[in-house]
Structures are given as C-alpha cells and as structure tokens.
Amino acid sequence: MSSSDDDIPGDEIEILLPRNEDLGGGQEEDLPALPAIKDDDLPKLLVVFPLRRSVPFPGLVMPVHADQGYETGIMEKALADGQRIGLLLAPGMDESGVIKSAKEMARVGVIAEIHKRIRLPDGNTNYLCRGLKRFRVSRFVRLRKIPVARVHYPEDIYPAGPETEALARNVLSLAQKVASHNPSLGDGFNLAALNIDPSGNLADFAAAYLLKEAPAKQAILEQLDVCERLRMVDEGLTRELVTLELGDRIQQEIRERIEAQQKEYFLREQIRIIRRELGEEQDPQEQDRELFLGRLKEREFPQEVADKVRSEVERLGTIPQASPEYSVVRNYLEWLTELPWNLSSDDRIDLDAASKLLERDHFGLKEAKERILEYLGVRKLRPDHRGAILCFVGPPGVGKTSLAMALAESMGRKLERMSLGGMRDEAEIKGHRRTYIGALPGRLMQMLRRAGTDNPVIVLDEVDKLGKDFRGDPSSALLEVLDPAQNHAFLDLFLDVPFDLSKVMFVATANNLYEIPGPLRDRMEIIELAGYLRAEKVKIAQRHLLPRQLEEHGLDASKLKLPIATMRGLIDGYTREAGVRTLEKKLASLCRKRTLELARRKRPKPAILPQQLLEYLGPAQFQDDPVRLSPDIGVALGLAYTSYGGDVLEIECAAFPGNGRVQTTGRLGDVMTESCRIAHSFLRDHGKQWGLDPKVLAKHDLHLHFPAGAVPKDGPSAGITIAAAMLSRLLEKKLKVKTAMTGEISLTGEVLPVGGIREKVLSAKRLGVKRAILPAGNERDVLQLEAEWTRGLDICYVHHFDDVAPLIFKS
C-alpha cells in the first residue's frame, strides 16, 4: 500500500475534513508540514495513543480529542518525536483513561501524521490527524506514562481474479446508497469514493464513514486480504442499508398518516370557516344544545324530566367533544328526549268489532274472549281505568300470544313482545347504570321508545320460564312493573327518572301456572286456556290452519282438499297434543308433498283420503293402545297435568318377598315419592277390609314404576292411582278397562281435590277413557266445563278411597 498523498486527492480530503466548530472552536495552530515518508523510513518504535471508541483507517483524516494531562502528554511526546503517532483502539481501557495492561489494547492500528493542534478553552486539546499505514504491534516496550510499542507494517494482499473488482464495485454502489440516507455527507462523499484507488482503500473509506459499530470496524482494519475485507464491508453496508430503508419506510408511513390527518383537519377547518362566513355553520356542541332544547319546546315533558334535560345540556357544553364522556351524556339525552313521556295513542273501543275480531282469529276459548270483552267494556266507560294484569295460562299452541295480539288490534294500540324465557339478568328489566361502558336502559324502555307511545300492549311471553342466578332475579324486578300501585313511578337505572307505566297494558303468558313465582302470580289475573277437543281442532284446521298453509305454498282448494274423515285421522294418528301447533306442521308437510307432486307434473286428485295419510306422512305416530286402556294386574291409569296439557299416566306395581319397603323409579319429585309412602301406609293400616293380611304386607316389598322415566314427575294428584295399583297387585286383580283416576290421598284414605281438572278431563276424552274418577271437591270445576267436553265420559266423584275400590275392580 502506498502512503503518499496521491492515495486520496487533496481536494477531496478537504471536503471530508471536520469544520472548526466540530473540533471545539478553540485556538488553532497549524503544525509544520512533513515531507513524504517512504515505507523504509517508517519508525519501528511508535508512541501509541489509545482511542476509546473510534477506529482509525489509513489515508483518512480524523480528529483526536485528548484530555488535559495523560492523553495530552502522549500527543505532545509524539509531536516532539516527529509528529508521528500510533492510533490504536483500546476497548478494555477503564474510565480513568490510563493504560495499565497490554490486554486493554488492540494489536492492529494506524500510524498517523499530526497536522493541526487546537487548544480548547477547558484545557483539553484536539489534534487533526491523517492516517498513513496499518501497523501491527509486535510488543509493547512501555505502558506507563507514555505508551511505546515496537511495530511492523504488513502489506495488503490482493488475490488474483475478478472477484475483488466485483466486490469493489458492489461496495461502491452500496456506499453511495447508504450515503444518500445521510444528508450531512453531501455530494463530496460520492465524488471522493469514485476517485479512491486501490480497492483496499475504498473498503477502508466506506467502513470509516458508513459503519457504526467499533468491533466491526476493527475487524475490517485487521483484515489484510483485500477480497475478504471488501466482503466484510459489503455485509456491513448491506445490513446498514436494510436498517436505513426500514427506518425510511416507517418514517414515510408515519409522515403519510400525519399528513393525511393534517390535510383532513385543514380541509375541515376551511369548510367550517367558509360555512361560518356564509352563516351556514354552527359549532357541533351548539347544534346538540339546540337539538335537545328544541325537543323540550316541541313536546310536553314532565317537569322532572325537563329539568334533567336542561341540566345535562348545560353539562354537555362544558365537556370537550373529543372526550368519551361527551358521547355518554349525548346518548343519555337522546334517550330522555325520545321516550314517549306524554304521547298516548287513542283507544278506539268497539265491542262488536272486537268480538268479531276475536271470533275471526280464534275458535273456542270462550272464557278468555269474555274476559277480554269485559276489560274493553270497562275501558270504554272509564278510559283511565288501570285494570288488572291478564295472564293467559295453558299448554303450547292454544293461542295465548295471538289473543294478546288480537287485544292490541281491537284497541288500536301498538304491540310489543318481550320473551322472558331463560332471562337471568334483572338489568334486562331495570337497565344498567350509566357508570358502565355501553350501558343501556332496560328492555321495557327500549320497547316504549320503539312503540312511540306510553300506552302500548306489552306481551310478557313465557313468564313461567324466568331464570335466577348470581346476576339477579328478574321476577323480583317484574314485581314493580306489574304492580298497579307502584308502576306509575317505575325507575329505570339508566334513566334515573321515574316513568309512568300505568297506561301500559301488560299481558303475560305461561305454560305452567305453578312455576310462576308466587308474588308475581298474585299481581296477575289468571285466565286458564284448556286444550282443544278433536271437533274443535277440525274446525280450527278448516277455518284457519289449512287456508294459511295453502296460501303459503301456492296452492288452493282445487289442488288440495282434506275431508273431515282425513282431518280426524290426521289429528288422532299424528298430532296428539293439547294445542294445534303440531297439527299445522303436519298440514304444512301435506302441502309440501302436494306441491312436489304438481312440480313433477303429476295430476293427483285434490282430496287426500284417510288411507292415503300413510303414503304422505308415514305410519301413524299415535294409536289407541288396547293394552294401555285395558291394564294388566298391578297397573292403574292416572290423569296427569303437564305444561303441555293433560295426559293419561300409567303406574306399574310389582311385589316380591322383602321387608315391607317401597321402591320408586321414574324421576319422581319429593311430593310424589311421599304419595307412594302414604298410599302404602294406608293399605297396611286398612287392608283388612279388602282381604289383605298385614303380615303379608310386612314381608313383601313393593316396586312402583312410572313410565317415561326420563320425564320428571311430581305432585300429589296420583295418590289414589298409586293406591289402586298397589291394591291390584296385592289382590291379584285387574282394574276395569278405560278407567282413569286422579286425587290426593291422605293417611286416613280421604280423597282430596287437585288442580288441572280441565286439562285432565280433556286428555281423558281425547285418549279414549270412558270413566274418570275425580275427588268430590273438584265437582265445581267440572260444572264450569262445556257440556261437549264431558259428553260421553262417565265422571264419578269420590270422598274416600272406600268409594274408589268398587269403581275400579270388576264385580
């Protein structure tokens, strides 16, 4: 490597020299120019200056900062010995700045000429040095005070082949790209890089100015193989370029985002100013203020609500629009001003029209229709009458919800429906406090806002299926809603001002009366809807269900007809239920199959005969079971009441040697289990009158099974049926055919009245029972039934189990 000044053109070096202020701005002192030095004249002993972070390179100019004292002494010694100094990286030097061991120093450095000395005001000194040539330390002659090392000067190794030239061109290209990201280097850097030769000097030049890490620079300085040195610089510049480009991309994204925001802001400001100059624009907060205060003027609000709105509007004006609290207050004001505080729809009560409407949409249900007409009559004479909360109770599919819809239509009121099935959170009724994120009023307030009036008909569907858990008890929240003495000041937690619910007509529906919480049940007037007889179902299907399904499937009476015999076969064989919901599904299935036949261009006869039901719907799902209606020994038929209507329940009894215990199966509740024990105790106490030996009873166990074991069963009404099944097994006698019974039994044998008589009587007639044994206390319930419901059914009333035995056993 040549160390002459021709290595780097002088004018290019001047471009890269640090400015005076970079060197401290002190007093400058140019040193005498030195003659060109040849390789043979290079000193073998060098004064060494330890560099803390900088790595020197040959041919390049660099400032060296020397603290007053130890470091200044080293530089002054070098000046005295010929202005030559050995610059060496000292990565292990501690904070004291004094070399204590040779291990603290690198082994490869650069001999440099000291060209300028700048004395700084603080007593320290900067020296401007130009690197001449690499040296390698053979050994340190002295370390204390002034470090001196014996050195030798290795030459660069230039491998043969084109690889070195290719690497040099790549390094030059990368250096220019990296330099373009550093505006402080300017065009002078690229010009200097283009004029550097040989390629080893180019590698030193690029590493010195463009690489950041001192260890990487020192590794390049120590590499004598020029090809390998270029490769190391290539890798370092590639990493640096990737980092710089990533930084530029991130900076560009941030700049674009900020510029877009600023652009939008400035455009909006310009639009706002233009609108303001034209008198067309108002501040958004002022707009909201005028909006809500304008609503106060347009409508009549209760005084408490009006005061609340004004207070919140004033508060809204003090909140910055960008604050989350602003949207919370604004949402609250929207709810306050949009609720129908004093907006009522006018009732148009026409009793004749209402009666025709009820008869048009519903067949039967005489008691429910009369109660609705009574309610409308009272409302007509006294419009401010609050009335009772109606609750329609009955099995599914008997028309509970549709009755409520008909009531709303007959009064000309809006209808809203709220399903309570599975509701477990009382906040659904009373709302959330505004302190919660996303808080809303309860569903009652939401329905009133949607209806737009304060007197709609609100249907509380499935009130018997309310849940209860750690979140609260919705049934307790409903107590205030359904109590006429309290609901005139219903307080929703979100609104925090009372709302008058006394004008709302609430209609509840339920399947099982006994699952409605007691306090809630006391606030409602119960109207029980029984199931339909077969004749009623036939008429309902002909008048309502079949025409609706024909219309939905694009058919008419000329394409599908169901004779009465077919309709009866469909009801008896495929839809044994209290209501008509399954019946409508079966009619829809028949319509679909007829539609498919017509789509395939078949020409079936319009009427479907009873024997064709097998072809269209498959085998009948329900058939009269002669074994069931003619029970075997130890089997008795009981009349049961479920949420799906009445049913006939079999009770089976088996006896075997044991200790007089009673075992039960069939998912029985506590009350029914107690009925089994009561019946057994009664027979053990009074069995002699029927020829039972108490000793035999004490030595036999009884097993009672209630079929449909997966279905839970409970209640006291199976008492006499259980006793009859036990007595049949112990006497080895069959019970009379088509005979079913219901009634609670006491330890003395008294038969007590039970509930659900209407549903039990209907199920007995529907399932082919000819004789029904009922408690004498339920005779009043039977007298209220329609004559058609009991026609053909022999009803026997009993006071004591002694009256039951002659009725159930064959003489």
Coordinates of C-alpha atoms in Angstrom, one line a residue, residues 204-699:
D204 CA -11.3 1.5 4.5
F205 CA -13.0 4.6 3.3
A206 CA -16.5 3.1 3.3
A207 CA -16.0 1.4 6.7
A208 CA -14.7 4.5 8.3
Y209 CA -17.6 6.8 7.3
L210 CA -20.6 4.5 7.0
L211 CA -20.3 1.7 9.6
K212 CA -21.4 2.3 13.2
E213 CA -20.0 -0.5 15.4
A214 CA -16.4 -0.2 16.6
P215 CA -15.8 -4.0 16.8
A216 CA -16.8 -4.4 13.1
K217 CA -14.5 -1.6 12.1
Q218 CA -11.6 -3.1 14.0
A219 CA -12.2 -6.4 12.3
I220 CA -12.0 -4.8 8.9
L221 CA -8.9 -2.9 9.9
E222 CA -7.2 -6.1 10.9
Q223 CA -8.1 -7.9 7.7
L224 CA -5.2 -7.8 5.2
D225 CA -6.8 -9.9 2.5
V226 CA -8.5 -7.2 0.4
C227 CA -11.1 -9.5 -1.1
E228 CA -12.2 -10.7 2.4
R229 CA -12.1 -7.0 3.6
L230 CA -14.4 -6.0 0.8
R231 CA -16.7 -8.8 1.6
M232 CA -16.9 -7.8 5.3
V233 CA -17.6 -4.2 4.3
D234 CA -20.2 -5.4 1.8
E235 CA -22.0 -7.3 4.5
G236 CA -21.9 -4.4 6.9
L237 CA -23.1 -1.9 4.3
T238 CA -26.0 -4.3 3.3
R239 CA -27.1 -4.5 6.9
E240 CA -26.9 -0.8 7.3
L241 CA -28.8 -0.2 4.1
V242 CA -31.6 -2.6 5.1
T243 CA -31.9 -0.8 8.5
L244 CA -31.9 2.6 6.9
E245 CA -34.6 1.6 4.3
L246 CA -36.8 0.1 7.0
G247 CA -36.4 3.3 9.0
D248 CA -37.3 5.3 6.0
R249 CA -40.3 3.2 5.3
I250 CA -41.5 3.5 8.9
Q251 CA -40.9 7.2 8.8
Q252 CA -42.7 7.5 5.5
E253 CA -45.8 5.7 6.8
I254 CA -45.8 7.9 9.9
R255 CA -45.4 11.0 7.7
E256 CA -48.2 10.0 5.4
R257 CA -50.5 9.3 8.3
I258 CA -49.8 12.6 9.9
E259 CA -50.0 14.4 6.6
A260 CA -53.4 12.8 5.9
Q261 CA -54.7 13.8 9.4
Q262 CA -53.4 17.4 8.9
K263 CA -54.8 17.6 5.4
E264 CA -58.2 16.4 6.7
Y265 CA -58.0 18.9 9.6
F266 CA -57.1 21.8 7.4
L267 CA -59.8 20.9 4.9
R268 CA -62.4 20.7 7.6
E269 CA -61.3 24.0 9.1
Q270 CA -61.5 25.6 5.7
I271 CA -65.0 24.2 5.2
R272 CA -66.0 25.3 8.7
I273 CA -64.7 28.8 8.1
I274 CA -66.4 29.1 4.7
R275 CA -69.7 27.9 6.2
R276 CA -69.3 30.3 9.1
E277 CA -68.7 33.2 6.7
L278 CA -71.8 32.2 4.8
G279 CA -73.8 31.8 8.0
E280 CA -74.5 28.1 7.4
E281 CA -72.4 26.5 10.1
Q282 CA -72.6 26.1 13.8
D283 CA -70.4 24.5 16.4
P284 CA -71.3 20.8 16.9
Q285 CA -71.8 21.3 20.6
E286 CA -74.1 24.3 19.9
Q287 CA -76.0 22.1 17.4
D288 CA -76.5 19.4 20.0
R289 CA -77.6 22.1 22.5
E290 CA -80.2 23.5 20.2
L291 CA -81.4 20.0 19.2
F292 CA -82.2 18.9 22.7
L293 CA -83.6 22.2 23.9
G294 CA -85.7 22.3 20.7
R295 CA -87.2 18.9 21.6
L296 CA -88.2 20.3 25.0
K297 CA -90.1 23.1 23.2
E298 CA -91.7 20.8 20.7
R299 CA -93.3 18.3 23.2
E300 CA -94.6 18.3 26.7
F301 CA -92.3 16.6 29.2
P302 CA -92.8 16.0 33.0
Q303 CA -91.1 18.8 35.0
E304 CA -88.5 16.5 36.5
V305 CA -87.5 15.2 33.0
A306 CA -87.4 18.7 31.6
D307 CA -85.1 19.9 34.5
K308 CA -82.9 16.9 34.0
V309 CA -82.6 17.6 30.2
R310 CA -81.6 21.2 30.8
S311 CA -79.1 20.2 33.5
E312 CA -77.5 17.6 31.2
V313 CA -77.4 20.1 28.3
E314 CA -75.5 22.6 30.4
R315 CA -73.1 19.8 31.4
L316 CA -72.7 18.8 27.8
G317 CA -71.4 22.3 26.9
T318 CA -68.6 22.0 29.4
I319 CA -67.3 18.7 28.1
P320 CA -64.8 18.6 25.1
Q321 CA -66.3 17.0 22.1
A322 CA -63.4 14.5 21.8
S323 CA -63.9 13.3 25.3
P324 CA -65.6 9.8 25.7
E325 CA -67.9 11.4 28.4
Y326 CA -69.4 13.6 25.7
S327 CA -70.9 10.7 23.8
V328 CA -72.2 9.2 27.1
V329 CA -74.0 12.4 28.0
R330 CA -75.3 12.8 24.5
N331 CA -76.7 9.3 24.4
Y332 CA -78.4 9.8 27.7
L333 CA -80.1 13.0 26.4
E334 CA -81.2 11.2 23.3
W335 CA -83.0 8.6 25.4
L336 CA -84.5 11.2 27.7
T337 CA -85.9 13.2 24.8
E338 CA -87.0 10.4 22.5
L339 CA -89.1 8.4 25.1
P340 CA -92.9 8.9 24.8
W341 CA -93.3 10.7 28.2
N342 CA -96.8 12.1 27.4
L343 CA -97.6 10.6 24.0
S344 CA -100.6 8.2 24.0
S345 CA -102.5 6.6 21.2
D346 CA -106.2 7.0 21.2
D347 CA -108.2 3.9 22.1
R348 CA -110.9 3.0 19.6
I349 CA -113.0 0.6 21.5
D350 CA -115.8 -1.0 19.5
L351 CA -117.1 -4.1 21.4
D352 CA -118.9 -5.5 18.4
A353 CA -115.9 -5.2 16.2
A354 CA -113.7 -6.6 18.9
S355 CA -116.0 -9.6 19.3
K356 CA -115.9 -10.2 15.6
L357 CA -112.2 -9.9 15.5
L358 CA -111.8 -12.5 18.3
E359 CA -114.2 -14.9 16.7
R360 CA -112.4 -14.4 13.3
D361 CA -109.0 -15.3 14.6
H362 CA -109.8 -17.8 17.4
F363 CA -112.1 -20.7 17.7
G364 CA -113.4 -21.6 21.2
L365 CA -111.6 -20.0 24.2
K366 CA -115.0 -18.7 25.3
E367 CA -113.8 -17.7 28.8
A368 CA -110.8 -15.8 27.6
K369 CA -112.8 -13.9 25.0
E370 CA -115.4 -12.9 27.6
R371 CA -112.7 -11.6 29.9
I372 CA -111.1 -9.6 27.1
L373 CA -114.5 -8.1 26.2
E374 CA -115.2 -7.3 29.9
Y375 CA -111.9 -5.4 30.1
L376 CA -112.7 -3.5 26.9
G377 CA -116.1 -2.6 28.3
V378 CA -114.7 -1.2 31.5
R379 CA -112.1 0.8 29.5
K380 CA -114.9 2.2 27.3
L381 CA -116.9 3.5 30.3
R382 CA -113.8 4.6 32.2
P383 CA -110.8 5.3 30.0
D384 CA -108.5 6.0 32.9
H385 CA -109.2 2.6 34.5
R386 CA -105.9 0.7 35.0
G387 CA -107.4 -2.7 35.2
A388 CA -105.7 -6.0 36.1
I389 CA -102.7 -7.6 34.5
L390 CA -104.0 -10.5 32.4
C391 CA -102.1 -13.8 32.4
F392 CA -103.1 -16.5 29.9
V393 CA -102.0 -19.9 31.1
G394 CA -102.3 -23.0 29.0
P395 CA -100.4 -25.6 27.0
P396 CA -98.4 -24.6 23.9
G397 CA -100.3 -24.0 20.7
V398 CA -103.7 -22.9 22.2
G399 CA -103.4 -19.3 21.1
K400 CA -102.1 -17.4 24.2
T401 CA -99.9 -15.0 22.3
S402 CA -102.3 -14.5 19.4
L403 CA -105.0 -13.5 21.9
A404 CA -102.8 -10.7 23.2
M405 CA -102.1 -9.6 19.6
A406 CA -105.9 -9.6 18.9
L407 CA -106.4 -7.5 22.1
A408 CA -103.9 -4.8 20.9
E409 CA -105.5 -4.7 17.4
S410 CA -109.0 -4.4 18.8
M411 CA -107.9 -1.4 20.9
G412 CA -105.9 0.3 18.2
R413 CA -102.7 0.1 20.3
K414 CA -99.1 -0.6 19.4
L415 CA -97.9 -4.1 20.3
E416 CA -94.5 -5.0 21.7
R417 CA -93.5 -8.5 22.8
M418 CA -90.8 -9.5 25.3
S419 CA -89.7 -13.1 25.7
L420 CA -88.8 -13.9 29.3
G421 CA -87.7 -17.5 28.7
G422 CA -84.3 -18.0 30.1
M423 CA -83.8 -14.4 31.3
R424 CA -81.5 -14.3 34.3
D425 CA -80.3 -10.7 34.5
E426 CA -82.5 -8.2 36.2
A427 CA -80.7 -5.4 34.2
E428 CA -82.8 -6.6 31.2
I429 CA -85.8 -5.2 33.1
K430 CA -84.3 -2.3 35.0
G431 CA -81.4 -1.3 32.8
H432 CA -77.7 -0.6 33.7
R433 CA -76.3 2.4 35.5
R434 CA -74.6 4.9 33.3
T435 CA -71.3 4.2 35.0
Y436 CA -70.9 1.0 33.0
I437 CA -69.4 1.1 29.5
G438 CA -72.1 0.5 26.9
A439 CA -74.9 1.0 29.4
L440 CA -78.5 0.9 28.1
P441 CA -82.0 1.2 29.5
G442 CA -83.9 -2.0 30.2
R443 CA -85.9 -3.7 27.5
L444 CA -89.2 -2.1 28.7
M445 CA -87.8 1.4 27.9
Q446 CA -86.5 0.2 24.6
M447 CA -89.9 -1.2 23.6
L448 CA -91.6 2.1 24.7
R449 CA -89.2 4.1 22.6
R450 CA -89.8 1.8 19.6
A451 CA -93.6 1.9 20.1
G452 CA -93.6 5.7 20.3
T453 CA -96.5 5.8 22.8
D454 CA -96.7 5.4 26.5
N455 CA -99.8 3.0 26.3
P456 CA -98.9 0.1 24.1
V457 CA -99.8 -3.5 24.8
I458 CA -96.7 -5.4 26.0
V459 CA -96.8 -9.1 25.9
L460 CA -94.6 -10.8 28.6
D461 CA -94.1 -14.2 27.0
E462 CA -93.2 -17.3 28.9
V463 CA -93.3 -15.7 32.3
D464 CA -93.1 -19.1 34.0
K465 CA -89.6 -19.7 32.5
L466 CA -87.8 -16.8 34.2
G467 CA -84.3 -17.8 35.5
K468 CA -82.4 -16.7 38.6
D469 CA -78.7 -16.7 39.3
F470 CA -75.9 -14.6 40.8
R471 CA -76.7 -11.7 38.4
G472 CA -80.1 -11.1 39.9
D473 CA -83.7 -12.2 40.0
P474 CA -85.8 -10.8 37.0
S475 CA -89.0 -12.0 38.6
S476 CA -88.4 -9.6 41.5
A477 CA -87.7 -6.8 39.1
L478 CA -91.0 -7.5 37.4
L479 CA -92.9 -7.0 40.7
E480 CA -92.6 -3.2 40.4
V481 CA -93.5 -3.4 36.7
L482 CA -96.7 -5.4 37.2
D483 CA -98.0 -3.8 40.4
P484 CA -100.6 -1.0 39.6
A485 CA -99.8 0.6 42.9
Q486 CA -96.1 1.1 42.0
N487 CA -95.6 1.2 38.3
H488 CA -96.8 4.8 37.9
A489 CA -93.2 5.7 39.0
F490 CA -91.1 2.9 37.5
L491 CA -87.4 3.8 37.9
D492 CA -85.0 2.6 35.2
L493 CA -81.4 2.6 36.5
F494 CA -80.1 4.2 33.3
L495 CA -82.7 7.0 33.1
D496 CA -82.7 7.7 36.8
V497 CA -86.0 9.5 36.5
P498 CA -89.4 7.7 37.1
F499 CA -91.5 6.7 34.1
D500 CA -95.3 6.1 34.3
L501 CA -96.1 2.6 33.2
S502 CA -99.7 2.6 34.5
K503 CA -101.0 3.3 31.0
V504 CA -99.3 0.3 29.5
M505 CA -101.4 -2.8 29.2
F506 CA -99.4 -5.9 30.2
V507 CA -100.5 -9.3 29.1
A508 CA -98.5 -12.3 30.4
T509 CA -98.4 -15.9 29.0
A510 CA -97.3 -19.1 30.7
N511 CA -97.5 -22.8 30.2
N512 CA -97.4 -23.8 33.9
L513 CA -99.2 -21.7 36.5
Y514 CA -97.3 -23.3 39.4
E515 CA -93.9 -22.3 38.1
I516 CA -94.8 -18.6 38.2
P517 CA -93.3 -17.1 41.4
G518 CA -96.0 -16.6 44.0
P519 CA -95.6 -12.8 44.5
L520 CA -95.7 -12.3 40.7
R521 CA -98.7 -14.6 40.3
D522 CA -100.7 -12.6 43.0
R523 CA -100.3 -9.4 40.8
M524 CA -102.0 -11.0 37.8
E525 CA -105.4 -12.2 36.9
I526 CA -105.1 -15.8 35.7
I527 CA -107.1 -17.0 32.7
E528 CA -106.6 -20.6 32.0
L529 CA -106.8 -21.8 28.4
A530 CA -107.6 -25.5 28.1
G531 CA -106.6 -27.7 25.2
Y532 CA -108.9 -28.3 22.2
L533 CA -111.2 -31.3 21.6
R534 CA -110.9 -33.2 18.3
A535 CA -114.0 -31.5 16.9
E536 CA -112.6 -28.1 17.7
K537 CA -109.3 -28.9 16.1
V538 CA -111.1 -30.0 12.9
K539 CA -112.9 -26.7 12.7
I540 CA -109.7 -24.7 13.5
A541 CA -107.8 -26.6 10.8
Q542 CA -110.6 -26.0 8.3
R543 CA -111.1 -22.3 9.1
H544 CA -107.6 -21.1 9.8
L545 CA -104.7 -23.5 9.5
L546 CA -105.3 -25.2 6.1
P547 CA -106.2 -21.9 4.3
R548 CA -103.0 -20.3 5.6
Q549 CA -100.8 -23.2 4.6
L550 CA -102.4 -23.4 1.2
E551 CA -101.6 -19.7 0.6
E552 CA -98.0 -20.1 1.8
H553 CA -97.3 -23.0 -0.5
G554 CA -99.0 -21.5 -3.6
L555 CA -102.0 -23.9 -3.6
D556 CA -105.7 -23.5 -3.5
A557 CA -108.8 -25.7 -2.7
S558 CA -108.9 -27.0 -6.2
K559 CA -105.4 -28.6 -5.8
L560 CA -105.6 -29.9 -2.2
K561 CA -108.7 -30.9 -0.1
L562 CA -108.8 -32.6 3.3
P563 CA -112.2 -34.2 4.1
I564 CA -113.3 -34.3 7.7
A565 CA -112.5 -38.0 8.0
T566 CA -108.9 -37.3 6.8
M567 CA -108.6 -34.4 9.2
R568 CA -109.8 -36.6 12.1
G569 CA -107.3 -39.3 11.1
L570 CA -104.6 -36.8 11.0
I571 CA -105.4 -35.4 14.4
D572 CA -105.8 -38.8 16.1
G573 CA -102.9 -40.5 14.5
Y574 CA -100.2 -37.8 14.1
T575 CA -100.9 -34.9 16.5
R576 CA -101.9 -36.0 19.9
E577 CA -101.5 -32.6 21.7
A578 CA -103.5 -30.0 23.6
G579 CA -102.9 -27.2 21.1
V580 CA -102.8 -27.1 17.3
R581 CA -99.1 -26.3 16.6
T582 CA -98.1 -29.8 15.6
L583 CA -101.3 -30.1 13.5
E584 CA -100.3 -27.1 11.5
K585 CA -96.8 -28.6 10.9
K586 CA -98.4 -31.8 9.6
L587 CA -100.7 -29.7 7.3
A588 CA -97.6 -27.9 6.0
S589 CA -96.0 -31.3 5.3
L590 CA -99.0 -32.4 3.3
C591 CA -98.9 -29.1 1.3
R592 CA -95.2 -29.5 0.5
K593 CA -95.7 -33.1 -0.7
R594 CA -98.7 -32.0 -2.9
T595 CA -96.6 -29.1 -4.3
L596 CA -93.8 -31.5 -5.2
E597 CA -96.3 -33.7 -7.0
L598 CA -97.5 -30.8 -9.0
A599 CA -94.0 -29.7 -9.8
R600 CA -93.3 -33.1 -11.2
R601 CA -96.3 -32.6 -13.5
K602 CA -98.4 -35.3 -11.8
R603 CA -102.2 -34.9 -11.7
P604 CA -103.3 -36.2 -8.3
K605 CA -106.9 -36.0 -7.2
P606 CA -107.4 -32.9 -4.9
A607 CA -108.8 -34.8 -2.0
I608 CA -106.5 -36.8 0.3
L609 CA -108.3 -39.8 1.8
P610 CA -107.6 -41.1 5.3
Q611 CA -105.9 -44.2 3.9
Q612 CA -103.5 -42.0 1.9
L613 CA -102.1 -40.5 5.1
L614 CA -99.8 -43.5 5.3
E615 CA -98.4 -42.7 1.9
Y616 CA -97.9 -39.0 2.6
L617 CA -96.9 -38.9 6.3
G618 CA -95.8 -42.5 7.0
P619 CA -97.1 -44.7 9.8
A620 CA -99.3 -43.1 12.4
Q621 CA -97.3 -42.0 15.4
F622 CA -100.2 -42.5 17.9
Q623 CA -102.6 -45.4 18.1
D624 CA -105.1 -46.4 20.8
D625 CA -103.3 -48.9 22.9
P626 CA -105.8 -51.6 23.9
V627 CA -103.3 -52.9 26.5
R628 CA -103.0 -49.4 27.9
L629 CA -106.7 -48.9 28.2
S630 CA -107.1 -52.5 29.5
P631 CA -104.4 -52.6 32.2
D632 CA -102.9 -55.8 33.5
I633 CA -102.7 -56.7 37.2
G634 CA -100.8 -54.1 39.1
V635 CA -101.3 -51.4 36.5
A636 CA -103.5 -48.3 37.1
L637 CA -104.3 -45.3 34.9
G638 CA -103.9 -41.9 36.3
L639 CA -104.9 -38.5 34.9
A640 CA -101.9 -36.1 34.9
Y641 CA -101.4 -32.5 34.2
T642 CA -98.2 -31.2 32.5
S643 CA -97.1 -27.9 30.9
Y644 CA -98.1 -29.4 27.6
G645 CA -101.7 -30.2 28.7
G646 CA -103.3 -33.2 30.2
D647 CA -102.2 -36.8 29.8
V648 CA -103.0 -40.4 30.9
L649 CA -100.2 -41.8 33.0
E650 CA -99.6 -45.5 33.7
I651 CA -98.5 -46.6 37.2
E652 CA -97.0 -50.1 37.5
C653 CA -96.6 -52.0 40.7
A654 CA -94.6 -55.2 41.4
A655 CA -94.4 -57.2 44.7
F656 CA -91.8 -59.6 45.9
P657 CA -90.6 -61.0 49.3
G658 CA -88.8 -58.5 51.4
N659 CA -89.2 -56.3 54.5
G660 CA -92.2 -54.2 53.6
R661 CA -90.3 -51.4 51.9
V662 CA -91.5 -49.3 48.9
Q663 CA -89.1 -48.6 46.0
T664 CA -89.9 -46.0 43.3
T665 CA -88.5 -45.2 39.8
G666 CA -89.3 -42.8 37.0
R667 CA -87.7 -39.5 38.1
L668 CA -90.2 -38.7 40.8
G669 CA -90.2 -35.5 42.9
D670 CA -90.4 -35.3 46.6
V671 CA -94.2 -34.9 46.7
M672 CA -94.9 -37.9 44.5
T673 CA -92.5 -40.0 46.5
E674 CA -94.3 -39.1 49.7
S675 CA -97.6 -40.0 48.0
C676 CA -96.2 -43.5 47.4
R677 CA -95.4 -43.9 51.1
I678 CA -98.8 -42.5 52.2
A679 CA -100.7 -44.9 49.9
H680 CA -98.6 -47.9 51.2
S681 CA -99.1 -46.9 54.8
F682 CA -102.9 -46.5 54.2
L683 CA -103.1 -50.0 52.7
R684 CA -101.2 -51.6 55.6
D685 CA -103.5 -49.9 58.1
H686 CA -106.8 -50.5 56.3
G687 CA -106.0 -53.5 54.2
K688 CA -108.1 -56.0 56.2
Q689 CA -111.4 -54.7 54.7
W690 CA -110.2 -55.8 51.2
G691 CA -108.8 -59.1 52.5
L692 CA -105.2 -58.1 52.9
D693 CA -103.1 -59.7 55.6
P694 CA -100.9 -57.1 57.4
K695 CA -98.3 -59.8 58.0
V696 CA -98.1 -60.5 54.3
L697 CA -97.7 -56.8 53.6
A698 CA -94.9 -56.6 56.1
K699 CA -93.0 -59.4 54.4

